[in-house]
Coordinates of C-alpha atoms in Angstrom, one line a residue:
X1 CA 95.0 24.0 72.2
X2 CA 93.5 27.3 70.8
X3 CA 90.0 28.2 72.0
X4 CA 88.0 31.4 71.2
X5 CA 84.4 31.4 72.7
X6 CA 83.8 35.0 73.6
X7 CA 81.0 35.6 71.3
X8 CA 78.6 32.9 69.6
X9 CA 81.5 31.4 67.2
X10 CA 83.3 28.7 69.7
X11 CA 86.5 27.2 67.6
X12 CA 88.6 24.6 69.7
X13 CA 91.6 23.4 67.6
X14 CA 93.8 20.1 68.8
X15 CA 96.7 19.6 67.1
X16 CA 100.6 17.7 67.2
X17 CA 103.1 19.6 68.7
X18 CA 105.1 18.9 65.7
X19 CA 102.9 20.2 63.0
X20 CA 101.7 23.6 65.2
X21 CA 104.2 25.6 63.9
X22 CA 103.2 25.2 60.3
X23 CA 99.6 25.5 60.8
X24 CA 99.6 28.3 63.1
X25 CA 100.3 31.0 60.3
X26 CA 97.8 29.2 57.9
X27 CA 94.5 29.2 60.9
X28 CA 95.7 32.7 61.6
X29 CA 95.0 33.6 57.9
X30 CA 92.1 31.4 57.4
X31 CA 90.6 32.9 60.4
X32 CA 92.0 36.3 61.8
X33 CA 93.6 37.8 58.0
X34 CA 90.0 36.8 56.5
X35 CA 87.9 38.7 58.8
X36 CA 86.0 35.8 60.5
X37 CA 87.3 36.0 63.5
X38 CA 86.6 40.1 64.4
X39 CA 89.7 40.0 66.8
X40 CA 90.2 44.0 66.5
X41 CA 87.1 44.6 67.8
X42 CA 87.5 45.7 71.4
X43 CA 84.8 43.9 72.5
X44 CA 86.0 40.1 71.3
X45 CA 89.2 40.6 72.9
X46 CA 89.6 42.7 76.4
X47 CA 92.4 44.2 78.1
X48 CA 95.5 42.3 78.5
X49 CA 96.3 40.9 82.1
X50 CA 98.8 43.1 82.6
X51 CA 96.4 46.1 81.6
X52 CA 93.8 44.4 84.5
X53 CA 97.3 44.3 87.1
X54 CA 98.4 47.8 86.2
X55 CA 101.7 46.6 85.2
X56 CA 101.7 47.3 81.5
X57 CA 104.9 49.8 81.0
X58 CA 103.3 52.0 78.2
X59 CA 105.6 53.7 75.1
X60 CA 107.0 57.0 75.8
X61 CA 105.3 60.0 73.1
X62 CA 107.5 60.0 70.4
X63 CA 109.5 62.8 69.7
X64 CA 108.2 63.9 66.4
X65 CA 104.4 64.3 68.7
X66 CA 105.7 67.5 69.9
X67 CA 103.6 70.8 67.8
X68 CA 106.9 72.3 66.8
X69 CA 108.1 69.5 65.3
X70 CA 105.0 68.5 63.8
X71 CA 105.7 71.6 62.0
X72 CA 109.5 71.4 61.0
X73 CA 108.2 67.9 59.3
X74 CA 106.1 69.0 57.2
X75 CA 108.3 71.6 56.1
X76 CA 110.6 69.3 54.9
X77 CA 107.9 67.3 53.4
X78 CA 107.3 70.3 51.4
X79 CA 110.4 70.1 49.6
X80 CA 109.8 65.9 48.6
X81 CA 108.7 63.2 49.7
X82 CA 109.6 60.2 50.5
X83 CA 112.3 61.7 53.2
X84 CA 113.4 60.4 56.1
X85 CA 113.9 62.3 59.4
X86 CA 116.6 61.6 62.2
X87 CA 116.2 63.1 65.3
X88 CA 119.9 63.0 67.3
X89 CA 118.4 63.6 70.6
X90 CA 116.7 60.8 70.8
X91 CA 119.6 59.0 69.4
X92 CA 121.5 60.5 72.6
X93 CA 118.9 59.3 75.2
X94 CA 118.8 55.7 73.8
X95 CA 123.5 55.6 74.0
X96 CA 123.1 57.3 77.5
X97 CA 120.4 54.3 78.6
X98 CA 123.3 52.1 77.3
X99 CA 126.0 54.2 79.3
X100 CA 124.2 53.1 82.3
X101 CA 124.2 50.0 82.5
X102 CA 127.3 49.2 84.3
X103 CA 127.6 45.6 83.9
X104 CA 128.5 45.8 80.1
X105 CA 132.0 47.1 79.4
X106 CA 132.1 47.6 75.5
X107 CA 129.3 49.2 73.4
X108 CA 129.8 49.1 69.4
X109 CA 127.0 50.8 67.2
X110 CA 126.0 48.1 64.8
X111 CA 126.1 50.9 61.4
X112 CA 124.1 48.8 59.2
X113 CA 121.3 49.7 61.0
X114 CA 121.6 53.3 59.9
X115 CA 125.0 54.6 58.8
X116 CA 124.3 58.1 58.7
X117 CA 127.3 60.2 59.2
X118 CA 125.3 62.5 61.7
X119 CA 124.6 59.6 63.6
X120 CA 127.7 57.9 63.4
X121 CA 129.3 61.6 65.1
X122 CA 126.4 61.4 68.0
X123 CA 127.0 58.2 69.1
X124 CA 130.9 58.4 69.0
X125 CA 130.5 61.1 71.1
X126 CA 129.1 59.4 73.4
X127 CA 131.8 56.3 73.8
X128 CA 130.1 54.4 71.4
X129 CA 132.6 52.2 69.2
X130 CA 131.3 51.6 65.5
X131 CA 130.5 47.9 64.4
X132 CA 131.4 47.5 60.5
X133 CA 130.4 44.6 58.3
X134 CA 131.5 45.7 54.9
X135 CA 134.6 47.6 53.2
X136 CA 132.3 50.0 52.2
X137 CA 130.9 50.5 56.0
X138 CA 134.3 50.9 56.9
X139 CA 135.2 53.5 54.5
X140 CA 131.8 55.0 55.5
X141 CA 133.4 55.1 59.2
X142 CA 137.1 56.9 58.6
X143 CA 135.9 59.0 56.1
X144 CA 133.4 60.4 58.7
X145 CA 135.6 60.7 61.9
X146 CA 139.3 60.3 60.2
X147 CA 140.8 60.6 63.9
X148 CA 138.5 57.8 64.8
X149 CA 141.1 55.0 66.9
X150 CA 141.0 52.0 64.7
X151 CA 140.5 50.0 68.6
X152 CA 137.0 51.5 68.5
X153 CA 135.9 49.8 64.9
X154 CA 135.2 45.9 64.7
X155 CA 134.7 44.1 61.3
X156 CA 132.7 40.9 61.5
X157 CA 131.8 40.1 58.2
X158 CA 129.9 36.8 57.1
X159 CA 131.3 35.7 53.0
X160 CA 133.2 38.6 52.4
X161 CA 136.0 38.6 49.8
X162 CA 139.4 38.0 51.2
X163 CA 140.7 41.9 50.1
X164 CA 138.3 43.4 52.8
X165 CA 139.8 41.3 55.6
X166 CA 143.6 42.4 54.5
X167 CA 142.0 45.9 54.1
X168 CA 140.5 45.7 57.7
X169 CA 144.0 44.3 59.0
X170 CA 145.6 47.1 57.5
X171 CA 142.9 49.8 58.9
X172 CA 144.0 48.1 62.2
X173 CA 140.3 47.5 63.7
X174 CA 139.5 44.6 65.2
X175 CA 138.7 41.4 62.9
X176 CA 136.0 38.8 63.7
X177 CA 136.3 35.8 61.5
X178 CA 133.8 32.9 61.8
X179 CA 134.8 29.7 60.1
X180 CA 138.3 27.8 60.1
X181 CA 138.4 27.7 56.0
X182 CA 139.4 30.7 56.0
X183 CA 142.5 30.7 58.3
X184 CA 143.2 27.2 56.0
X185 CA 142.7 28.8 52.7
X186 CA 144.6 32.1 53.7
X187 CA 146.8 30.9 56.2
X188 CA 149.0 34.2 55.0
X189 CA 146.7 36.7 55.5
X190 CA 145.5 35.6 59.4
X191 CA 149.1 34.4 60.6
X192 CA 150.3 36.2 63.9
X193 CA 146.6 38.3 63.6
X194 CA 144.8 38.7 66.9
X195 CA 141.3 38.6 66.5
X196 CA 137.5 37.2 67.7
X197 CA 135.7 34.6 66.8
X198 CA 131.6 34.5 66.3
X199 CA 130.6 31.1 67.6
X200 CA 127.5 29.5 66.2
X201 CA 125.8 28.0 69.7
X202 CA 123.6 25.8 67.7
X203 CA 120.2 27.8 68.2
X204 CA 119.0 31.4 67.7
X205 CA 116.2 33.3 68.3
X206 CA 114.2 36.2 67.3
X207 CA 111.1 38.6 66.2
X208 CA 111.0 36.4 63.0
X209 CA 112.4 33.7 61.1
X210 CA 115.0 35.8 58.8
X211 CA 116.4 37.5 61.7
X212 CA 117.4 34.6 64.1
X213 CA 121.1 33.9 62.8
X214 CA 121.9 30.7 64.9
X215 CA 121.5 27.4 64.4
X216 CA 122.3 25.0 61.4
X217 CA 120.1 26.7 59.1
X218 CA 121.6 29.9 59.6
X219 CA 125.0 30.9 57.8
X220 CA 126.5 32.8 60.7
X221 CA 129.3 31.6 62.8
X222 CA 131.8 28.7 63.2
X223 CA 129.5 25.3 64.4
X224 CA 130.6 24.7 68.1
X225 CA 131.6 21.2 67.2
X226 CA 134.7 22.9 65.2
X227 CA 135.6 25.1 67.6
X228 CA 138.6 23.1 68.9
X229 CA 139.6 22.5 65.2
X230 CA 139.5 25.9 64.6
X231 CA 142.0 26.6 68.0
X232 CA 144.3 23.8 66.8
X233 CA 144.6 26.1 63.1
X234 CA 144.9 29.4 65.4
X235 CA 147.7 27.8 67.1
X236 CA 149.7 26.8 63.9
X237 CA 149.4 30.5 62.8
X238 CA 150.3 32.3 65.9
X239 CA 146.8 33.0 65.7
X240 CA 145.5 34.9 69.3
X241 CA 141.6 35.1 70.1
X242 CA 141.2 37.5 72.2
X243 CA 137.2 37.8 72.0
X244 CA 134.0 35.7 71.3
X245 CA 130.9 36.5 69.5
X246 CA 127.8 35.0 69.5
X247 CA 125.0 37.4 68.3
X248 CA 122.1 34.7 68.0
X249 CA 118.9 36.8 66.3
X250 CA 116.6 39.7 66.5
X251 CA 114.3 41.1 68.8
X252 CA 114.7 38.8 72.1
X253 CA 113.5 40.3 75.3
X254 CA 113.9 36.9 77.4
X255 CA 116.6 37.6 80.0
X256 CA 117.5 33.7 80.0
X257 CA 118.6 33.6 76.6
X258 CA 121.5 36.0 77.4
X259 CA 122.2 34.2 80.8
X260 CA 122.2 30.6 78.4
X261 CA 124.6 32.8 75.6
X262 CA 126.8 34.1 78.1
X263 CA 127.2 30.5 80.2
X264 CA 128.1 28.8 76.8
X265 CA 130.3 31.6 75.7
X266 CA 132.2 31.1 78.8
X267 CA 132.3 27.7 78.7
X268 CA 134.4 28.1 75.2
X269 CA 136.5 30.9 76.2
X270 CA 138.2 28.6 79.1
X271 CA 139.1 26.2 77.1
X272 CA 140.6 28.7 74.7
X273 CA 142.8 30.5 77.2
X274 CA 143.2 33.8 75.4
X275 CA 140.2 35.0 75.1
X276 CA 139.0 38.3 77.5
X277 CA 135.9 39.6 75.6
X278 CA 132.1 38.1 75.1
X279 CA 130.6 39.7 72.2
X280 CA 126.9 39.1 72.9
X281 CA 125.8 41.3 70.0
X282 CA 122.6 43.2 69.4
X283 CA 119.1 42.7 68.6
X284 CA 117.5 44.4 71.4
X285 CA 114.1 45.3 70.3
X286 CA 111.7 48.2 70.7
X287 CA 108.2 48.6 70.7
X288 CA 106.8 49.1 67.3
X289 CA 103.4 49.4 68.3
X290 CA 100.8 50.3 71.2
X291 CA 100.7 46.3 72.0
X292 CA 104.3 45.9 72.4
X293 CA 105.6 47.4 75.9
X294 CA 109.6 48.9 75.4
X295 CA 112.3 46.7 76.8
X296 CA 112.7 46.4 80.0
X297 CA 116.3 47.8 80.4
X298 CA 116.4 47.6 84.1
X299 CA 115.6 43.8 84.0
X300 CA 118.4 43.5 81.3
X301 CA 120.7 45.3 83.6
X302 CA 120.1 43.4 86.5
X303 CA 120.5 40.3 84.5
X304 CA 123.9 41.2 83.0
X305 CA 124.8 42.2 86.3
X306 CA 124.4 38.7 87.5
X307 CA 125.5 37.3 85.0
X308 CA 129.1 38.9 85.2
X309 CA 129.0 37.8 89.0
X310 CA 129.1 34.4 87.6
X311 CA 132.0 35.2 84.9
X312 CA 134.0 38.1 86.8
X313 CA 137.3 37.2 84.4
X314 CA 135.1 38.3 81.0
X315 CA 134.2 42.0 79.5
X316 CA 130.5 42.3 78.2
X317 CA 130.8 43.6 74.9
X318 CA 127.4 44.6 73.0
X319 CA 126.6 45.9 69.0
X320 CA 123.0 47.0 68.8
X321 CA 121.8 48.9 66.0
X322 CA 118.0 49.0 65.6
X323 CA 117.6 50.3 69.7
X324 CA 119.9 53.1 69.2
X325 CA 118.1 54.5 66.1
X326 CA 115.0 53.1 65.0
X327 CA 112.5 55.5 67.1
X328 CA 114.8 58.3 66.0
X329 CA 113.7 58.0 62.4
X330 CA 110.6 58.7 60.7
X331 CA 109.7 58.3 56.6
X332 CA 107.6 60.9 55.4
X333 CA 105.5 60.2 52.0
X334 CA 102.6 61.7 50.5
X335 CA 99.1 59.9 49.7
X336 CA 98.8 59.6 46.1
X337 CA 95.4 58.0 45.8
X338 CA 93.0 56.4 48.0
X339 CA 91.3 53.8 46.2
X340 CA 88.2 51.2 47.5
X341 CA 88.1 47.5 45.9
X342 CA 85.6 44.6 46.9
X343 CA 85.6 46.2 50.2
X344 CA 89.0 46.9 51.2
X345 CA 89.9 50.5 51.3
X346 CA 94.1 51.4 49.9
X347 CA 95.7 54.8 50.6
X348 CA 98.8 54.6 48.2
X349 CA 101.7 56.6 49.4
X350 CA 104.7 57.6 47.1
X351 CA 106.9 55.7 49.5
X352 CA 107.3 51.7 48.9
X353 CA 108.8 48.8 49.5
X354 CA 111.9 50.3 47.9
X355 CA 112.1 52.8 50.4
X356 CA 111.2 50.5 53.8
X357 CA 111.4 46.9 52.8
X358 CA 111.0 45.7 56.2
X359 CA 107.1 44.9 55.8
X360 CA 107.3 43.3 53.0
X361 CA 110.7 41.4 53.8
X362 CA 109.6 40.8 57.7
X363 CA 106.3 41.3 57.8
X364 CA 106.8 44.1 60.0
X365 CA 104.7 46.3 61.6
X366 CA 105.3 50.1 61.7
X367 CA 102.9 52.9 63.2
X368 CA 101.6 54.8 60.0
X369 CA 99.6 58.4 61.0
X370 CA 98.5 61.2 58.6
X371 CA 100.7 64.1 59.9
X372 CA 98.6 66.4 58.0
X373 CA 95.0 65.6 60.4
X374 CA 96.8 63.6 63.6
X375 CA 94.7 65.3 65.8
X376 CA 91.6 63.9 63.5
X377 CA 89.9 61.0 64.7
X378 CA 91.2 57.6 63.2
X379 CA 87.4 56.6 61.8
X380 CA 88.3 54.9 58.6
X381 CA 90.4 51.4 58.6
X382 CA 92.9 51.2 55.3
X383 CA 95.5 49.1 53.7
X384 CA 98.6 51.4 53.1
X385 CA 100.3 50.2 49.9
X386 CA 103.1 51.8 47.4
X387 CA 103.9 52.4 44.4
X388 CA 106.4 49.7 43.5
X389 CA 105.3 46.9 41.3
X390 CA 104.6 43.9 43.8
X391 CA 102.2 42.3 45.4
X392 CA 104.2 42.8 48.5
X393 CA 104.6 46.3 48.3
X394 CA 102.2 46.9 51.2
X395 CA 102.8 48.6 54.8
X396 CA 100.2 47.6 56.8
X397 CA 96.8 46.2 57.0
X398 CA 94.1 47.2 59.3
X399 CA 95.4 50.9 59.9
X400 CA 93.5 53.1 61.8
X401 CA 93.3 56.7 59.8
X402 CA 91.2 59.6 59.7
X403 CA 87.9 58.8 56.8
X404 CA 88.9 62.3 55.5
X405 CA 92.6 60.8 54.5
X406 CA 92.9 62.6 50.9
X407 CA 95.7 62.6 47.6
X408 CA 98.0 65.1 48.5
X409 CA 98.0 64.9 52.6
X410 CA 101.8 64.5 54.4
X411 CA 101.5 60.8 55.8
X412 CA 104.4 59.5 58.4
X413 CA 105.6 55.7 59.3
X414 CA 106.8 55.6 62.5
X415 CA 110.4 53.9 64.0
X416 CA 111.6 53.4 60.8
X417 CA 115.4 54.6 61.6
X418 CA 116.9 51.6 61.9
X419 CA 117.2 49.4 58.6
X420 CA 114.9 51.9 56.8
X421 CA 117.2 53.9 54.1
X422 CA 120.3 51.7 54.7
X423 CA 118.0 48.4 52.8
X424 CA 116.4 51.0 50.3
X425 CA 117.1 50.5 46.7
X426 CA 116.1 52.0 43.5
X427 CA 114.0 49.1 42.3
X428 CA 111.4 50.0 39.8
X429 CA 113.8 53.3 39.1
X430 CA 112.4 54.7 42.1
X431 CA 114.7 57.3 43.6
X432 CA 116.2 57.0 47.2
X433 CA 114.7 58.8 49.5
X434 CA 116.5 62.1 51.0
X435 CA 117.4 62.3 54.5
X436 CA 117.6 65.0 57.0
X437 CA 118.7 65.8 60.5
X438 CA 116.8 67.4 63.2
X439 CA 119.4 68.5 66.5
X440 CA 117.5 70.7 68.7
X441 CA 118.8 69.6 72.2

């Protein structure tokens, strides 16, 4: 049942559970995308409960807020743009919120996120281990920190070629494999191995539908129903599991999906025998906007904590990416043109979806402010767009910006550290966009 009646227009919508999904996102664009519904006006919509309770836990100011800093950024977009920005401290605040939590034993930096050698040194300063899902990540890791212990690097692939598991083996990290066709096609290459195993639980969850990697639709992980078949192959090899993975999406903030991860991964590991590790993986999310509240970590910790009350004999192992880096990173760009068709007002930046795909590719939503007038009141409402060649080269819709927004002014997109330049390409022979550093702790 969806019912809006806060104004003249009263819509009441009845519909069968099993087609909601489906026609949610098509009444959302019918009605909200269109304009009929005015939902961003303040006064069709009020504050959220929790705004009314005074529970709401706001965003901290992010670091790049701060005058000085301000300045340093658009010094560096002086020299070109698009250019993204990675600011270690704050890197080094989100490991030592990690550190703290004392129920989780292991913490791997998921590199894909952001694979930055300045950031790989920060957080392997820290403890951090690195997680690696490619050769080339891998390479990316010992060529960076050469004395790096191999014990501190996992490799959990999904479809790689058989060379960059015997490279891995040979590196000496720690393998995690996740389908029995491999030990039966290679029987030589995983015979007296230890290594983990990512388990597919049979559901997954997550901000949106390309990030939730579990369930039969998704192609990560061994299906639980072949998980003794699998043990019965490990056995023939000498094979030892010594850890479980079951990293099941993106984004999740709901402490019972851990508890319900953890319970099942348990539940497998006994039967197994070997096994001392749950891998419970990543995903944790941040708040990409002033609607979204940053994850409770304290509720997280307590919940691991009670959770390894029930499961004393297991370490917690965890591989975030996007929550160590993503509010570390900024992209700077410069508007090119600000155009007005039929209505709808475009600021093009020379950033696009070559340089952050996740709008396009998630439909993401990233904070976009003109650095040159921030202090400027945000009176005009724009569609920021890029130059690449598709329709779905767009950043956002709807965003707020000052009416004097001009060619030429230094524009910045917010939390875009994590799977920002690592996804870029050079499509449309765009050039990748530069990087930089910023360390002043």
């Amino acid at each position: 049942l969806i019912s809006q009646s806060s104004n003249d227009l009263n819509l009441t919508f009845v519909m069968d559970e099993a087609v909601a999904d489906g026609m949610l996102p098509k009444l959302h664009e019918a009605l909200i995308d269109s304009g009929a519904m005015p939902v961003y006006e303040t006064r069709v919509f009020g504050p959220r409960w929790r705004e009314i309770n005074g529970n709401v836990r706001p965003r901290p100011m992010p670091w790049w807020r701060a005058a000085e800093r301000r300045t340093a950024l658009r010094a560096l977009a002086a020299q070109d743009t698009p250019r993204y920005v990675y600011h270690l401290p704050t890197v080094r605040e989100r490991a030592r919120a990690l550190n703290a939590i004392a129920a989780i034993d292991r913490r791997y930096y998921a590199i894909k996120a952001n694979s930055h050698p300045a950031i790989l040194r920060a957080l392997v300063e820290q403890g951090f281990g690195l997680e690696c899902v490619s050769l080339g990540e891998l390479q990316r890791v010992f060529e960076t920190l050469p004395e790096l212990d191999p014990e501190r690097v996992l490799f959990t692939p999904n479809f790689a070629p058989i060379h960059e598991y015997e490279s891995a083996f040979a590196r000496g990290v720690t393998v995690t494999v996740d389908n029995v066709e491999l030990l039966r096609r290679w029987p030589e290459v995983f015979r007296g191995r230890a290594l983990w195993l990512r388990i597919d639980l049979g559901h997954g969850d997550g901000h949106h539908q390309k990030v939730n990697t579990g369930g039969k639709d998704a192609k990560f992980g061994l299906s639980a129903q072949r998980v003794d078949e699998f043990v019965q192959r490990a056995r023939e090899l000498d094979v030892r599991i010594t850890g479980l993975h079951a990293h099941l999406g993106s984004g999740i903030e709901t402490v019972g999906h851990w508890k319900l991860m953890v319970d099942e991964m348990a539940g497998f590991a006994r039967r197994i025998g070997s096994v001392g590790i749950l891998d419970i993986g990543g995903g944790l999310p941040i708040a990409y906007s002033d609607d979204d509240e940053p994850f409770d970590l304290d509720a997280w910790a307590q919940g691991l904590a009670d959770i390894k009350a029930v499961h004393p004999a297991f370490q917690l192992a965890i591989e975030p990416g996007r929550f160590l880096v993503a509010e570390a990173g900024v992209l700077l760009a410069r508007a090119t043109q600000v155009v007005e068709k039929d209505g709808v007002r475009r600021v093009g930046l020379d950033a696009g979806m070559n340089a952050l795909i996740r709008p396009a590719l998630y439909d993401a939503w990233h904070d976009i402010h003109n650095l040159d007038r921030l202090d400027a009141q945000r009176d005009g409402e724009y569609e920021v767009v890029g130059p690449i060649c598709e329709s779905s080269d767009v950043f956002g819709q709807r965003v707020k910006l000052p009416s004097a927004t001009a060619p030429g002014d230094v524009m910045l997109i917010a939390d875009a550290g994590a799977y920002g330049r690592s996804m870029s390409s050079e499509y449309n022979l765009r050039a990748l966009p530069a990087e930089d550093v910023i360390d002043d702790e």
